[in-house]
CSV table of C-alpha atoms and ligand atoms in Angstrom, one decimal:
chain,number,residue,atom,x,y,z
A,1,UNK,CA,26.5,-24.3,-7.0
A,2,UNK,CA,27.6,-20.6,-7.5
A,3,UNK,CA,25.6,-17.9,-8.0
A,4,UNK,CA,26.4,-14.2,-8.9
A,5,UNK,CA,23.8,-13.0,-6.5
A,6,UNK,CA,22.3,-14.8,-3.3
A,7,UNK,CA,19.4,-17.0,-4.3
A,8,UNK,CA,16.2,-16.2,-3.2
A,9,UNK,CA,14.8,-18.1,-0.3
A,10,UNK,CA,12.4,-21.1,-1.5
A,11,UNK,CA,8.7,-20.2,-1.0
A,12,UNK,CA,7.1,-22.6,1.2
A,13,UNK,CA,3.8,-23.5,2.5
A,14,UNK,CA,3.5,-24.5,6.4
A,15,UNK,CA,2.1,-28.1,6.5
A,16,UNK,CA,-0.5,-29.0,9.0
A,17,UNK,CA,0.3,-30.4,12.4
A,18,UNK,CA,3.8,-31.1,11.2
A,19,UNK,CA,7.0,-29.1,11.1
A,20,UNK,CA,8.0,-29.8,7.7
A,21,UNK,CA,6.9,-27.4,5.0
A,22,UNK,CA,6.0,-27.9,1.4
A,23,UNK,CA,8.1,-26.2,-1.2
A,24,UNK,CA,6.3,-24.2,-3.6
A,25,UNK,CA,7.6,-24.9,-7.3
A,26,UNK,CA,4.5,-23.3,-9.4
A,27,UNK,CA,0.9,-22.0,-9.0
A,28,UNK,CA,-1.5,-22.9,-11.4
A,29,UNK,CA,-5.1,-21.4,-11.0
A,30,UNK,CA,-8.6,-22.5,-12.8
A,31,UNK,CA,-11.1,-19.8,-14.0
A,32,UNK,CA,-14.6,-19.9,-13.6
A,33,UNK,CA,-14.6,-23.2,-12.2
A,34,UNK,CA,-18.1,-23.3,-10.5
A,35,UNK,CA,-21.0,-22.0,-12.5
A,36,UNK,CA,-22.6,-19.8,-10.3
A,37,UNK,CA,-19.6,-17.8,-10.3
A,38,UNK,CA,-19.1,-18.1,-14.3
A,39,UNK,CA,-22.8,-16.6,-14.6
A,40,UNK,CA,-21.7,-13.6,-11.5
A,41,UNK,CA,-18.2,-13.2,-14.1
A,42,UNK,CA,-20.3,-12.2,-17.1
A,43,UNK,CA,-20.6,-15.6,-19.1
A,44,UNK,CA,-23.1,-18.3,-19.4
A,45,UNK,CA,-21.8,-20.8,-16.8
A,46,UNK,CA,-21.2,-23.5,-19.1
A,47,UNK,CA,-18.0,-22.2,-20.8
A,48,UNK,CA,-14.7,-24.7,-20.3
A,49,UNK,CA,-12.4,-23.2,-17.4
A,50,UNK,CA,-9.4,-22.0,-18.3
A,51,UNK,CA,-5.8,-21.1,-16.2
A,52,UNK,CA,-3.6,-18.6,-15.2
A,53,UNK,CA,-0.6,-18.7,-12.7
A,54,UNK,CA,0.8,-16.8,-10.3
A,55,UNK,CA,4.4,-16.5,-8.7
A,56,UNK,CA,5.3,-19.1,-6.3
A,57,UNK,CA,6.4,-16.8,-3.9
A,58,UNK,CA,2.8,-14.8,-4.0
A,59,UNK,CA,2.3,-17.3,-1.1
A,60,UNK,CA,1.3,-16.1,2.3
A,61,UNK,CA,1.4,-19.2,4.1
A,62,UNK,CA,-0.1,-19.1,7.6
A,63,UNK,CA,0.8,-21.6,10.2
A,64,UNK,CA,-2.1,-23.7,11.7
A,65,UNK,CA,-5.2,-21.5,12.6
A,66,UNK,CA,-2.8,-18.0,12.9
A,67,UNK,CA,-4.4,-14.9,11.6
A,68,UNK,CA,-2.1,-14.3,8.8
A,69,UNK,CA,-1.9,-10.5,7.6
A,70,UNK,CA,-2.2,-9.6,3.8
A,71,UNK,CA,-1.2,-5.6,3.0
A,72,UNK,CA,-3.9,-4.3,0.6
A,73,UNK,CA,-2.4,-3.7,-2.7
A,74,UNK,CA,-1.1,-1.2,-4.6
A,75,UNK,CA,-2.7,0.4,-7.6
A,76,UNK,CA,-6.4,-1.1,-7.0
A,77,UNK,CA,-9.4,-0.1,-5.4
A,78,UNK,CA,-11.3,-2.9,-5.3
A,79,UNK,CA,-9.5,-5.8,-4.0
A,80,UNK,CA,-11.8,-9.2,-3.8
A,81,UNK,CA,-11.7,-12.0,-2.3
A,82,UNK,CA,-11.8,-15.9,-4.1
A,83,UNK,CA,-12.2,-18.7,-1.7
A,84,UNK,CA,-10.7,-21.4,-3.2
A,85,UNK,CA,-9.7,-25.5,-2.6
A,86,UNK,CA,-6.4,-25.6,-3.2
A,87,UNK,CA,-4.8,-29.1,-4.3
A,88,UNK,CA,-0.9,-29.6,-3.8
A,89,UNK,CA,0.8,-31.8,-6.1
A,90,UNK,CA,3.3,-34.3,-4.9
A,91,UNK,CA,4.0,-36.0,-7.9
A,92,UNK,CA,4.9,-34.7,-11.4
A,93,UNK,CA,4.1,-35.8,-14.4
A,94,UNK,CA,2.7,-34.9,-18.2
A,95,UNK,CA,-0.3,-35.9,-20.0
A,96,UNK,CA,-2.0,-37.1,-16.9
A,97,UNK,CA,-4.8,-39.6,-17.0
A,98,UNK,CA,-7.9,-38.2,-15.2
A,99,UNK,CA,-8.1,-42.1,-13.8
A,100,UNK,CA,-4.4,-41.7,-12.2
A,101,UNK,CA,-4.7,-38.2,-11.2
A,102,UNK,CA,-5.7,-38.8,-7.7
A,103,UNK,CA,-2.3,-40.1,-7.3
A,104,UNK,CA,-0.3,-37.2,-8.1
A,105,UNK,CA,-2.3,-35.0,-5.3
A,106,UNK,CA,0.1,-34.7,-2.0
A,107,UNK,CA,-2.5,-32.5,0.0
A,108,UNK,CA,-4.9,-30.0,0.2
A,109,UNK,CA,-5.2,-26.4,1.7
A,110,UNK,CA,-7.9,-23.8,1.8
A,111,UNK,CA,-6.5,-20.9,-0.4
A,112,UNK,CA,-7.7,-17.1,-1.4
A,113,UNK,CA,-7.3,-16.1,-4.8
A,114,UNK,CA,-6.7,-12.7,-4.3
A,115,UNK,CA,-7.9,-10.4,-7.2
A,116,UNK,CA,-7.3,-6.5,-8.1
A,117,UNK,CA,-10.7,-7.2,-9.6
A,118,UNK,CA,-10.6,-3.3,-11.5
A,119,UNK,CA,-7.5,-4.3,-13.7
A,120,UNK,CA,-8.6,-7.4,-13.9
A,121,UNK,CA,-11.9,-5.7,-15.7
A,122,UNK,CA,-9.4,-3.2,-17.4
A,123,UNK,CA,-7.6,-6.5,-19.2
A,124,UNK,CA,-10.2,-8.1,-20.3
A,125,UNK,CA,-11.9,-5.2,-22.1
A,126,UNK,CA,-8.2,-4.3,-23.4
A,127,UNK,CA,-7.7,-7.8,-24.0
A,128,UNK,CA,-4.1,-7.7,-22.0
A,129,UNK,CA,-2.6,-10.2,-19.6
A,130,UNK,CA,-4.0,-10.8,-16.0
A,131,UNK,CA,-0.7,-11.1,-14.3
A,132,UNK,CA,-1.1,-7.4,-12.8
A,133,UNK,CA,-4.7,-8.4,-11.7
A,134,UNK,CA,-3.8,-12.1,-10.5
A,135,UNK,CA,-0.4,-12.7,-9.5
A,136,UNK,CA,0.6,-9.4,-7.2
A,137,UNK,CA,2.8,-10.2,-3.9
A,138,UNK,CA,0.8,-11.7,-1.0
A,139,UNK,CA,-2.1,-12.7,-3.7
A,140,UNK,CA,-2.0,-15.8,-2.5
A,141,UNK,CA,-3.3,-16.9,1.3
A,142,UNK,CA,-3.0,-20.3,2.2
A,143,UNK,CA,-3.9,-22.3,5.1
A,144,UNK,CA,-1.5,-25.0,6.0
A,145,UNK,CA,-1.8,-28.5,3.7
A,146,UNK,CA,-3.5,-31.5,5.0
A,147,UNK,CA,-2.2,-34.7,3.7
A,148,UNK,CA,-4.7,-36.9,1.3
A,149,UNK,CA,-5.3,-39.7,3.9
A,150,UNK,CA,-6.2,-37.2,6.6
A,151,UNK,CA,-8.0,-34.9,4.6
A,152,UNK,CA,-11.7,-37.5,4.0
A,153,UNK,CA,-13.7,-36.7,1.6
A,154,UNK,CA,-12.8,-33.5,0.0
A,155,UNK,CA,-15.1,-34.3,-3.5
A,156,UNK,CA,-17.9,-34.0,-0.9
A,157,UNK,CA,-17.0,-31.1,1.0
A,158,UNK,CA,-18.4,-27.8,1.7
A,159,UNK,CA,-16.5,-24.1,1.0
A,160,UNK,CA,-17.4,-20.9,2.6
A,161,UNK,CA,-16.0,-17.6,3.1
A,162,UNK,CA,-17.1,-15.0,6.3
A,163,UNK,CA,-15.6,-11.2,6.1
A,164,UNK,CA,-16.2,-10.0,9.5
A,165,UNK,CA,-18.3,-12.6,10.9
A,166,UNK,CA,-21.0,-12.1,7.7
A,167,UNK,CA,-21.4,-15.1,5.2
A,168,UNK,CA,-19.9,-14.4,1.7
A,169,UNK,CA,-19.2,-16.9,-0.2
A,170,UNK,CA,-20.5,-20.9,0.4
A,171,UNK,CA,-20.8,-24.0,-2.1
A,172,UNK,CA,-19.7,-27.7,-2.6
A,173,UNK,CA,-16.7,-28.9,-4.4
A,174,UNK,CA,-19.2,-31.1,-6.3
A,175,UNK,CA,-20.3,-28.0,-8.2
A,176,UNK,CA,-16.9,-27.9,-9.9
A,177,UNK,CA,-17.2,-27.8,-13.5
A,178,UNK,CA,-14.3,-29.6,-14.0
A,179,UNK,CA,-13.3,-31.8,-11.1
A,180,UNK,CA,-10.0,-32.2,-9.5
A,181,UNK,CA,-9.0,-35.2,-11.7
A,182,UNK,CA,-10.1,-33.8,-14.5
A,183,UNK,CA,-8.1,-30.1,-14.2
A,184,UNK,CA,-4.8,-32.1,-12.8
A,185,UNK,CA,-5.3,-34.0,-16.1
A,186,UNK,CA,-5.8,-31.5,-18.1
A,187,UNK,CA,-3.0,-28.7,-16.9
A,188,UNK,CA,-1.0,-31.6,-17.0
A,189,UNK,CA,-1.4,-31.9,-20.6
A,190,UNK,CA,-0.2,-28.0,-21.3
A,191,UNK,CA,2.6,-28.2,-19.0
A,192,UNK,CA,4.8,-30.9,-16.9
A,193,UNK,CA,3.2,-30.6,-13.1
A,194,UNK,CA,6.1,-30.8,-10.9
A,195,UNK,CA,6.1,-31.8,-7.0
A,196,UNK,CA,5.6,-28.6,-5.1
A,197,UNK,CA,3.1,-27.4,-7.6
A,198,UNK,CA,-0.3,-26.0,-6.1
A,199,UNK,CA,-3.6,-25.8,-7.8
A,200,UNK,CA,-5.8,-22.8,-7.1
A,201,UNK,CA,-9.1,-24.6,-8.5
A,202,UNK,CA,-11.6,-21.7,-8.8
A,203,UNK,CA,-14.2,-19.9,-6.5
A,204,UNK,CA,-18.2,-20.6,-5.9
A,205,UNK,CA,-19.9,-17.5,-6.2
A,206,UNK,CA,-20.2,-14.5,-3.8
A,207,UNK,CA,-17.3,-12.8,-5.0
A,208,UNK,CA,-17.2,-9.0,-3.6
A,209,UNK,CA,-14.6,-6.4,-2.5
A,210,UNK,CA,-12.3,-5.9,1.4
A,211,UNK,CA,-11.5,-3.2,3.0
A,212,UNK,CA,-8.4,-2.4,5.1
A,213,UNK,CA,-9.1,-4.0,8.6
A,214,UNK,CA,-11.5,-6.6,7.0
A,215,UNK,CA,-10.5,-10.2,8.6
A,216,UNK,CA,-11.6,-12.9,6.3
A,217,UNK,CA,-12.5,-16.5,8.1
A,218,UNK,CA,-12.2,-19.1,4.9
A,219,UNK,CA,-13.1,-22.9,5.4
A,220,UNK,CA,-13.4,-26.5,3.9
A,221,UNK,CA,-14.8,-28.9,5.4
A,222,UNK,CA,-11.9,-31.4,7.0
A,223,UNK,CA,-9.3,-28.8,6.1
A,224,UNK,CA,-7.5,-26.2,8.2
A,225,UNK,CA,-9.4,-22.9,8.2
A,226,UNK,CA,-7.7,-19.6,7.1
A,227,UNK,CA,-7.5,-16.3,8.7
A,228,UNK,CA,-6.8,-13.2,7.1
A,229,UNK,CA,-6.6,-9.7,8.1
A,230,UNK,CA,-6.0,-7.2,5.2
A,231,UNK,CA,-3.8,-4.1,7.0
B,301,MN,MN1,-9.9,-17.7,-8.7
């Protein structure tokens, strides 16, 4: 192929204990996911998730247990962290059945859903787009991806989040309102999930704000932990 201006480079995440990386094609992101976050978020807890996306090169991909650095944003004040389970998609497909869902899921990585949580509040009482809140550059740490069959049993595992050695953030990907099957089959039915497509799949709560210099320790159980320092 031709192009009239040098492609840009394909945004990858790094793949653990192998050299191999996975090629990022979309990122897909559930909302109020857990309901102790929901209730932190303003709203009942029982209230059906819902998505947004962020650019596939918002990836900042470390490579296994490396202390990845994230520059704190632009225009916000109160950057926050979301620690989040993160399920890569190695199969495609539409209309999804929840039963064969399972079987489209290549991996999983601990992710942060960065958030410029101030115009993210500013949308929502404007009633605008998130993009600007949600899918900034860097916005999107990931650890490196851990194959299904090495991976055990992610329904059952525990998620935490330390800034600075302090606990923030902890839960069980069992509170999921939704549960993995159920959001791949249900994205799946509002767009056509490609290979390379992650799934940001929403935060427990303890949500709060970094500072510059804050390091952030995120974890899942049988996953690769993630390290970031915000510079
Ligand atoms: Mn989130």
């Amino acid at each position: 192929m031709n192009y009239v201006i040098t492609p840009p480079e394909q945004a990858s995440v790094a793949v653990a204990g192998a050299e191999q990386r996975f090629p990022v094609h979309r990122i897909y992101c559930v909302g109020r996911n857990y309901a102790d976050h929901a209730r932190e978020m303003g709203s009942s807890g029982r209230e059906a998730p819902f998505f947004f996306t962020k650019p596939a090169d918002a990836v900042l991909s470390a490579v296994a247990d490396q202390v990845i650095t994230m520059p704190y944003p632009t225009l916000t004040g109160d950057l926050h962290h979301e620690i989040e389970l993160v399920a890569a998609i190695g199969k495609g497909g539409s209309n999804i059945a929840v039963a064969d869902a399972p079987g489209h899921i290549w991996g999983y990585a601990v992710g942060l859903d960065m958030t410029r949580r101030d115009l993210q509040a500013d949308a929502k009482k404007l009633g605008r787009p998130w993009c600007i809140a949600k899918g900034f550059d860097a916005s999107a740490p990931i650890a490196p991806i851990t194959p299904v069959a090495q991976a055990g049993d992610i329904a059952h595992a525990e998620i935490w989040l330390k800034v600075n050695g302090q606990a923030r953030q902890s839960g069980r990907i069992e509170q999921m309102i939704w549960n993995l099957a159920e959001v791949v089959s249900h994205l799946s039915r509002a767009w056509q999930l490609a290979p390379g497509d992650l799934i940001y799949t929403g935060t427990p709560a303890g949500v709060g704000a970094v500072q510059r210099g804050d390091v952030l320790e995120g974890g899942i159980t049988g996953l690769t932990p993630l390290h970031v320092r915000v510079a």
